[in-house]
PDB file of N, CA, C and O in Angstrom:
ATOM      1  N   UNK A   1      -0.305  59.522 -42.672  1.00 70.00           N
ATOM      2  CA  UNK A   1      -0.121  58.148 -42.153  1.00 70.00           C
ATOM      3  C   UNK A   1       1.328  58.070 -41.253  1.00 70.00           C
ATOM      4  O   UNK A   1       1.263  57.656 -40.329  1.00 70.00           O
ATOM      5  N   UNK A   2       2.122  58.642 -41.862  1.00 75.00           N
ATOM      6  CA  UNK A   2       3.559  58.827 -41.284  1.00 75.00           C
ATOM      7  C   UNK A   2       3.459  59.703 -39.907  1.00 75.00           C
ATOM      8  O   UNK A   2       3.927  59.248 -38.895  1.00 75.00           O
ATOM      9  N   UNK A   3       2.687  60.666 -39.854  1.00 92.00           N
ATOM     10  CA  UNK A   3       2.419  61.466 -38.791  1.00 92.00           C
ATOM     11  C   UNK A   3       1.832  60.820 -37.576  1.00 92.00           C
ATOM     12  O   UNK A   3       2.146  60.737 -36.572  1.00 92.00           O
ATOM     13  N   UNK A   4       0.688  59.882 -37.923  1.00 93.00           N
ATOM     14  CA  UNK A   4       0.147  59.109 -36.978  1.00 93.00           C
ATOM     15  C   UNK A   4       1.116  57.956 -36.474  1.00 93.00           C
ATOM     16  O   UNK A   4       1.216  57.801 -35.106  1.00 93.00           O
ATOM     17  N   UNK A   5       1.771  57.522 -37.320  1.00 92.00           N
ATOM     18  CA  UNK A   5       2.892  56.394 -36.760  1.00 92.00           C
ATOM     19  C   UNK A   5       3.931  56.866 -35.800  1.00 92.00           C
ATOM     20  O   UNK A   5       4.246  56.470 -34.936  1.00 92.00           O
ATOM     21  N   UNK A   6       4.549  58.191 -36.206  1.00 94.00           N
ATOM     22  CA  UNK A   6       5.503  58.882 -35.421  1.00 94.00           C
ATOM     23  C   UNK A   6       4.889  59.219 -33.870  1.00 94.00           C
ATOM     24  O   UNK A   6       5.555  59.103 -33.012  1.00 94.00           O
ATOM     25  N   UNK A   7       3.610  59.846 -34.124  1.00 95.00           N
ATOM     26  CA  UNK A   7       3.058  59.893 -32.654  1.00 95.00           C
ATOM     27  C   UNK A   7       2.923  58.793 -31.951  1.00 95.00           C
ATOM     28  O   UNK A   7       2.925  58.823 -30.710  1.00 95.00           O
ATOM     29  N   UNK A   8       2.286  57.892 -32.377  1.00 95.00           N
ATOM     30  CA  UNK A   8       2.239  56.593 -31.727  1.00 95.00           C
ATOM     31  C   UNK A   8       3.180  55.871 -31.204  1.00 95.00           C
ATOM     32  O   UNK A   8       3.173  55.574 -29.945  1.00 95.00           O
ATOM     33  N   UNK A   9       4.478  55.915 -31.958  1.00 96.00           N
ATOM     34  CA  UNK A   9       5.725  55.491 -31.459  1.00 96.00           C
ATOM     35  C   UNK A   9       6.193  56.455 -30.299  1.00 96.00           C
ATOM     36  O   UNK A   9       6.599  55.682 -29.349  1.00 96.00           O
ATOM     37  N   UNK A  10       6.203  57.765 -30.498  1.00 96.00           N
ATOM     38  CA  UNK A  10       6.742  58.564 -29.420  1.00 96.00           C
ATOM     39  C   UNK A  10       5.914  58.535 -28.040  1.00 96.00           C
ATOM     40  O   UNK A  10       6.406  58.401 -27.008  1.00 96.00           O
ATOM     41  N   UNK A  11       4.713  58.332 -28.131  1.00 97.00           N
ATOM     42  CA  UNK A  11       3.721  58.212 -27.180  1.00 97.00           C
ATOM     43  C   UNK A  11       4.062  57.161 -26.452  1.00 97.00           C
ATOM     44  O   UNK A  11       3.823  56.933 -25.277  1.00 97.00           O
ATOM     45  N   UNK A  12       4.040  55.920 -27.308  1.00 97.00           N
ATOM     46  CA  UNK A  12       4.351  54.648 -26.727  1.00 97.00           C
ATOM     47  C   UNK A  12       5.484  54.557 -25.983  1.00 97.00           C
ATOM     48  O   UNK A  12       5.565  53.819 -24.883  1.00 97.00           O
ATOM     49  N   UNK A  13       6.562  55.146 -26.429  1.00 98.00           N
ATOM     50  CA  UNK A  13       7.821  54.958 -25.641  1.00 98.00           C
ATOM     51  C   UNK A  13       7.672  55.936 -24.307  1.00 98.00           C
ATOM     52  O   UNK A  13       8.216  55.473 -23.478  1.00 98.00           O
ATOM     53  N   UNK A  14       6.840  56.786 -24.450  1.00 98.00           N
ATOM     54  CA  UNK A  14       6.872  57.753 -23.158  1.00 98.00           C
ATOM     55  C   UNK A  14       5.947  56.807 -22.116  1.00 98.00           C
ATOM     56  O   UNK A  14       6.230  56.760 -21.022  1.00 98.00           O
ATOM     57  N   UNK A  15       5.143  56.276 -22.573  1.00 98.00           N
ATOM     58  CA  UNK A  15       4.063  55.469 -21.444  1.00 98.00           C
ATOM     59  C   UNK A  15       4.967  54.163 -21.121  1.00 98.00           C
ATOM     60  O   UNK A  15       4.808  53.984 -19.801  1.00 98.00           O
ATOM     61  N   UNK A  16       5.613  53.646 -21.923  1.00 97.00           N
ATOM     62  CA  UNK A  16       6.546  52.562 -21.467  1.00 97.00           C
ATOM     63  C   UNK A  16       7.694  53.096 -20.569  1.00 97.00           C
ATOM     64  O   UNK A  16       7.673  52.492 -19.486  1.00 97.00           O
ATOM     65  N   UNK A  17       8.078  54.122 -20.726  1.00 96.00           N
ATOM     66  CA  UNK A  17       9.077  54.738 -19.662  1.00 96.00           C
ATOM     67  C   UNK A  17       8.537  55.061 -18.441  1.00 96.00           C
ATOM     68  O   UNK A  17       9.017  54.643 -17.180  1.00 96.00           O
ATOM     69  N   UNK A  18       7.241  55.786 -18.414  1.00 95.00           N
ATOM     70  CA  UNK A  18       6.668  56.068 -17.192  1.00 95.00           C
ATOM     71  C   UNK A  18       6.211  54.608 -16.400  1.00 95.00           C
ATOM     72  O   UNK A  18       6.286  54.614 -14.970  1.00 95.00           O
ATOM     73  N   UNK A  19       5.936  53.758 -17.204  1.00 95.00           N
ATOM     74  CA  UNK A  19       5.372  52.524 -16.444  1.00 95.00           C
ATOM     75  C   UNK A  19       6.465  51.882 -15.706  1.00 95.00           C
ATOM     76  O   UNK A  19       6.510  51.292 -14.492  1.00 95.00           O
ATOM     77  N   UNK A  20       7.762  51.751 -16.522  1.00 94.00           N
ATOM     78  CA  UNK A  20       8.792  51.082 -15.865  1.00 94.00           C
ATOM     79  C   UNK A  20       9.429  51.970 -14.621  1.00 94.00           C
ATOM     80  O   UNK A  20       9.753  51.387 -13.767  1.00 94.00           O
ATOM     81  N   UNK A  21       9.316  53.174 -14.632  1.00 92.00           N
ATOM     82  CA  UNK A  21       9.782  54.059 -13.368  1.00 92.00           C
ATOM     83  C   UNK A  21       8.754  53.745 -12.402  1.00 92.00           C
ATOM     84  O   UNK A  21       9.180  53.728 -11.293  1.00 92.00           O
ATOM     85  N   UNK A  22       7.537  53.872 -12.734  1.00 91.00           N
ATOM     86  CA  UNK A  22       6.469  53.595 -11.694  1.00 91.00           C
ATOM     87  C   UNK A  22       6.654  52.377 -10.791  1.00 91.00           C
ATOM     88  O   UNK A  22       6.268  52.036  -9.694  1.00 91.00           O
ATOM     89  N   UNK A  23       7.169  51.227 -11.533  1.00 91.00           N
ATOM     90  CA  UNK A  23       7.281  50.043 -11.016  1.00 91.00           C
ATOM     91  C   UNK A  23       8.553  49.752 -10.166  1.00 91.00           C
ATOM     92  O   UNK A  23       8.634  48.711  -9.365  1.00 91.00           O
ATOM     93  N   UNK A  24       9.399  50.742 -10.035  1.00 88.00           N
ATOM     94  CA  UNK A  24      10.763  50.590  -9.372  1.00 88.00           C
ATOM     95  C   UNK A  24      10.376  50.546  -7.833  1.00 88.00           C
ATOM     96  O   UNK A  24       9.513  51.121  -7.306  1.00 88.00           O
ATOM     97  N   UNK A  25      11.279  49.658  -7.218  1.00 82.00           N
ATOM     98  CA  UNK A  25      10.841  49.344  -5.684  1.00 82.00           C
ATOM     99  C   UNK A  25      11.447  50.519  -5.003  1.00 82.00           C
ATOM    100  O   UNK A  25      10.864  51.084  -4.035  1.00 82.00           O
ATOM    101  N   UNK A  26      12.353  51.262  -5.402  1.00 79.00           N
ATOM    102  CA  UNK A  26      13.119  52.238  -4.570  1.00 79.00           C
ATOM    103  C   UNK A  26      12.297  53.604  -4.722  1.00 79.00           C
ATOM    104  O   UNK A  26      12.856  54.525  -4.197  1.00 79.00           O
ATOM    105  N   UNK A  27      11.385  53.599  -5.593  1.00 75.00           N
ATOM    106  CA  UNK A  27      10.333  54.773  -5.684  1.00 75.00           C
ATOM    107  C   UNK A  27       9.877  55.124  -4.230  1.00 75.00           C
ATOM    108  O   UNK A  27       9.674  56.492  -3.951  1.00 75.00           O
ATOM    109  N   UNK A  28       9.396  54.276  -3.493  1.00 74.00           N
ATOM    110  CA  UNK A  28       8.757  54.620  -2.296  1.00 74.00           C
ATOM    111  C   UNK A  28       9.746  54.766  -1.106  1.00 74.00           C
ATOM    112  O   UNK A  28       9.434  55.357  -0.027  1.00 74.00           O
ATOM    113  N   UNK A  29      11.038  54.618  -1.288  1.00 74.00           N
ATOM    114  CA  UNK A  29      11.995  54.756  -0.080  1.00 74.00           C
ATOM    115  C   UNK A  29      12.411  55.945  -0.015  1.00 74.00           C
ATOM    116  O   UNK A  29      12.983  56.474  -1.248  1.00 74.00           O
ATOM    117  N   UNK A  30      12.702  56.510   1.078  1.00 73.00           N
ATOM    118  CA  UNK A  30      13.571  57.699   1.023  1.00 73.00           C
ATOM    119  C   UNK A  30      14.949  57.659   1.630  1.00 73.00           C
ATOM    120  O   UNK A  30      15.262  56.620   2.481  1.00 73.00           O
ATOM    121  N   UNK A  31      15.943  58.199   1.184  1.00 70.00           N
ATOM    122  CA  UNK A  31      17.326  58.165   1.425  1.00 70.00           C
ATOM    123  C   UNK A  31      17.392  58.900   2.824  1.00 70.00           C
ATOM    124  O   UNK A  31      16.685  59.925   3.106  1.00 70.00           O
ATOM    125  N   UNK A  32      18.482  58.735   3.605  1.00 70.00           N
ATOM    126  CA  UNK A  32      18.770  59.663   4.627  1.00 70.00           C
ATOM    127  C   UNK A  32      18.811  60.954   4.306  1.00 70.00           C
ATOM    128  O   UNK A  32      19.497  61.215   3.202  1.00 70.00           O
ATOM    129  N   UNK A  33      19.023  62.106   5.131  1.00 66.00           N
ATOM    130  CA  UNK A  33      19.167  63.535   4.827  1.00 66.00           C
ATOM    131  C   UNK A  33      20.723  63.400   4.301  1.00 66.00           C
ATOM    132  O   UNK A  33      21.364  62.866   4.935  1.00 66.00           O
ATOM    133  N   UNK A  34      20.844  64.066   3.190  1.00 63.00           N
ATOM    134  CA  UNK A  34      22.048  64.239   2.641  1.00 63.00           C
ATOM    135  C   UNK A  34      22.885  65.271   3.770  1.00 63.00           C
ATOM    136  O   UNK A  34      22.357  66.092   4.270  1.00 63.00           O
ATOM    137  N   UNK A  35      24.348  65.204   3.583  1.00 62.00           N
ATOM    138  CA  UNK A  35      25.039  65.978   4.486  1.00 62.00           C
ATOM    139  C   UNK A  35      25.264  67.252   3.845  1.00 62.00           C
ATOM    140  O   UNK A  35      24.979  67.467   2.762  1.00 62.00           O
ATOM    141  N   UNK A  36      25.739  68.177   4.626  1.00 63.00           N
ATOM    142  CA  UNK A  36      25.781  69.552   4.413  1.00 63.00           C
ATOM    143  C   UNK A  36      26.923  69.656   3.339  1.00 63.00           C
ATOM    144  O   UNK A  36      27.016  70.672   2.469  1.00 63.00           O
ATOM    145  N   UNK A  37      28.013  69.059   3.371  1.00 60.00           N
ATOM    146  CA  UNK A  37      29.369  69.202   2.549  1.00 60.00           C
ATOM    147  C   UNK A  37      29.062  68.323   1.306  1.00 60.00           C
ATOM    148  O   UNK A  37      28.367  67.180   1.276  1.00 60.00           O
ATOM    149  N   UNK A  38      29.427  68.781   0.125  1.00 62.00           N
ATOM    150  CA  UNK A  38      29.442  68.044  -1.014  1.00 62.00           C
ATOM    151  C   UNK A  38      30.558  67.051  -0.975  1.00 62.00           C
ATOM    152  O   UNK A  38      31.653  67.536  -0.565  1.00 62.00           O
ATOM    153  N   UNK A  39      30.320  66.086  -1.557  1.00 63.00           N
ATOM    154  CA  UNK A  39      31.339  64.982  -1.717  1.00 63.00           C
ATOM    155  C   UNK A  39      32.547  65.389  -2.595  1.00 63.00           C
ATOM    156  O   UNK A  39      32.459  66.086  -3.538  1.00 63.00           O
ATOM    157  N   UNK A  40      33.951  65.366  -2.338  1.00 65.00           N
ATOM    158  CA  UNK A  40      35.057  65.728  -2.994  1.00 65.00           C
ATOM    159  C   UNK A  40      35.415  67.056  -2.673  1.00 65.00           C
ATOM    160  O   UNK A  40      36.377  67.563  -3.290  1.00 65.00           O
ATOM    161  N   UNK A  41      34.870  67.935  -1.858  1.00 66.00           N
ATOM    162  CA  UNK A  41      35.203  69.191  -1.404  1.00 66.00           C
ATOM    163  C   UNK A  41      35.526  69.163  -0.102  1.00 66.00           C
ATOM    164  O   UNK A  41      35.092  68.472   0.944  1.00 66.00           O
ATOM    165  N   UNK A  42      36.681  69.900   0.242  1.00 65.00           N
ATOM    166  CA  UNK A  42      37.213  70.011   1.626  1.00 65.00           C
ATOM    167  C   UNK A  42      36.552  71.170   2.470  1.00 65.00           C
ATOM    168  O   UNK A  42      36.236  72.211   1.655  1.00 65.00           O
ATOM    169  N   UNK A  43      36.257  71.044   3.741  1.00 63.00           N
ATOM    170  CA  UNK A  43      35.413  72.126   4.496  1.00 63.00           C
ATOM    171  C   UNK A  43      36.570  73.339   4.531  1.00 63.00           C
ATOM    172  O   UNK A  43      37.751  73.160   4.474  1.00 63.00           O
ATOM    173  N   UNK A  44      36.013  74.340   4.625  1.00 67.00           N
ATOM    174  CA  UNK A  44      36.726  75.714   4.839  1.00 67.00           C
ATOM    175  C   UNK A  44      37.494  75.759   5.972  1.00 67.00           C
ATOM    176  O   UNK A  44      36.965  75.059   7.033  1.00 67.00           O
ATOM    177  N   UNK A  45      38.734  76.233   6.108  1.00 62.00           N
ATOM    178  CA  UNK A  45      39.441  76.116   7.335  1.00 62.00           C
ATOM    179  C   UNK A  45      39.391  77.530   7.983  1.00 62.00           C
ATOM    180  O   UNK A  45      38.976  78.388   7.660  1.00 62.00           O
TER     181      UNK A  45
END
């Protein structure tokens, strides 16, 4: 009984997380290409 309850809770939370992530509006938009330098680092001289 406890094993089935634990499986149902964990799988339910995974399904809820996937559903919320797939509903996001920014999932379909692409950001511009990232720059070659990392933020916070100075370019080599």
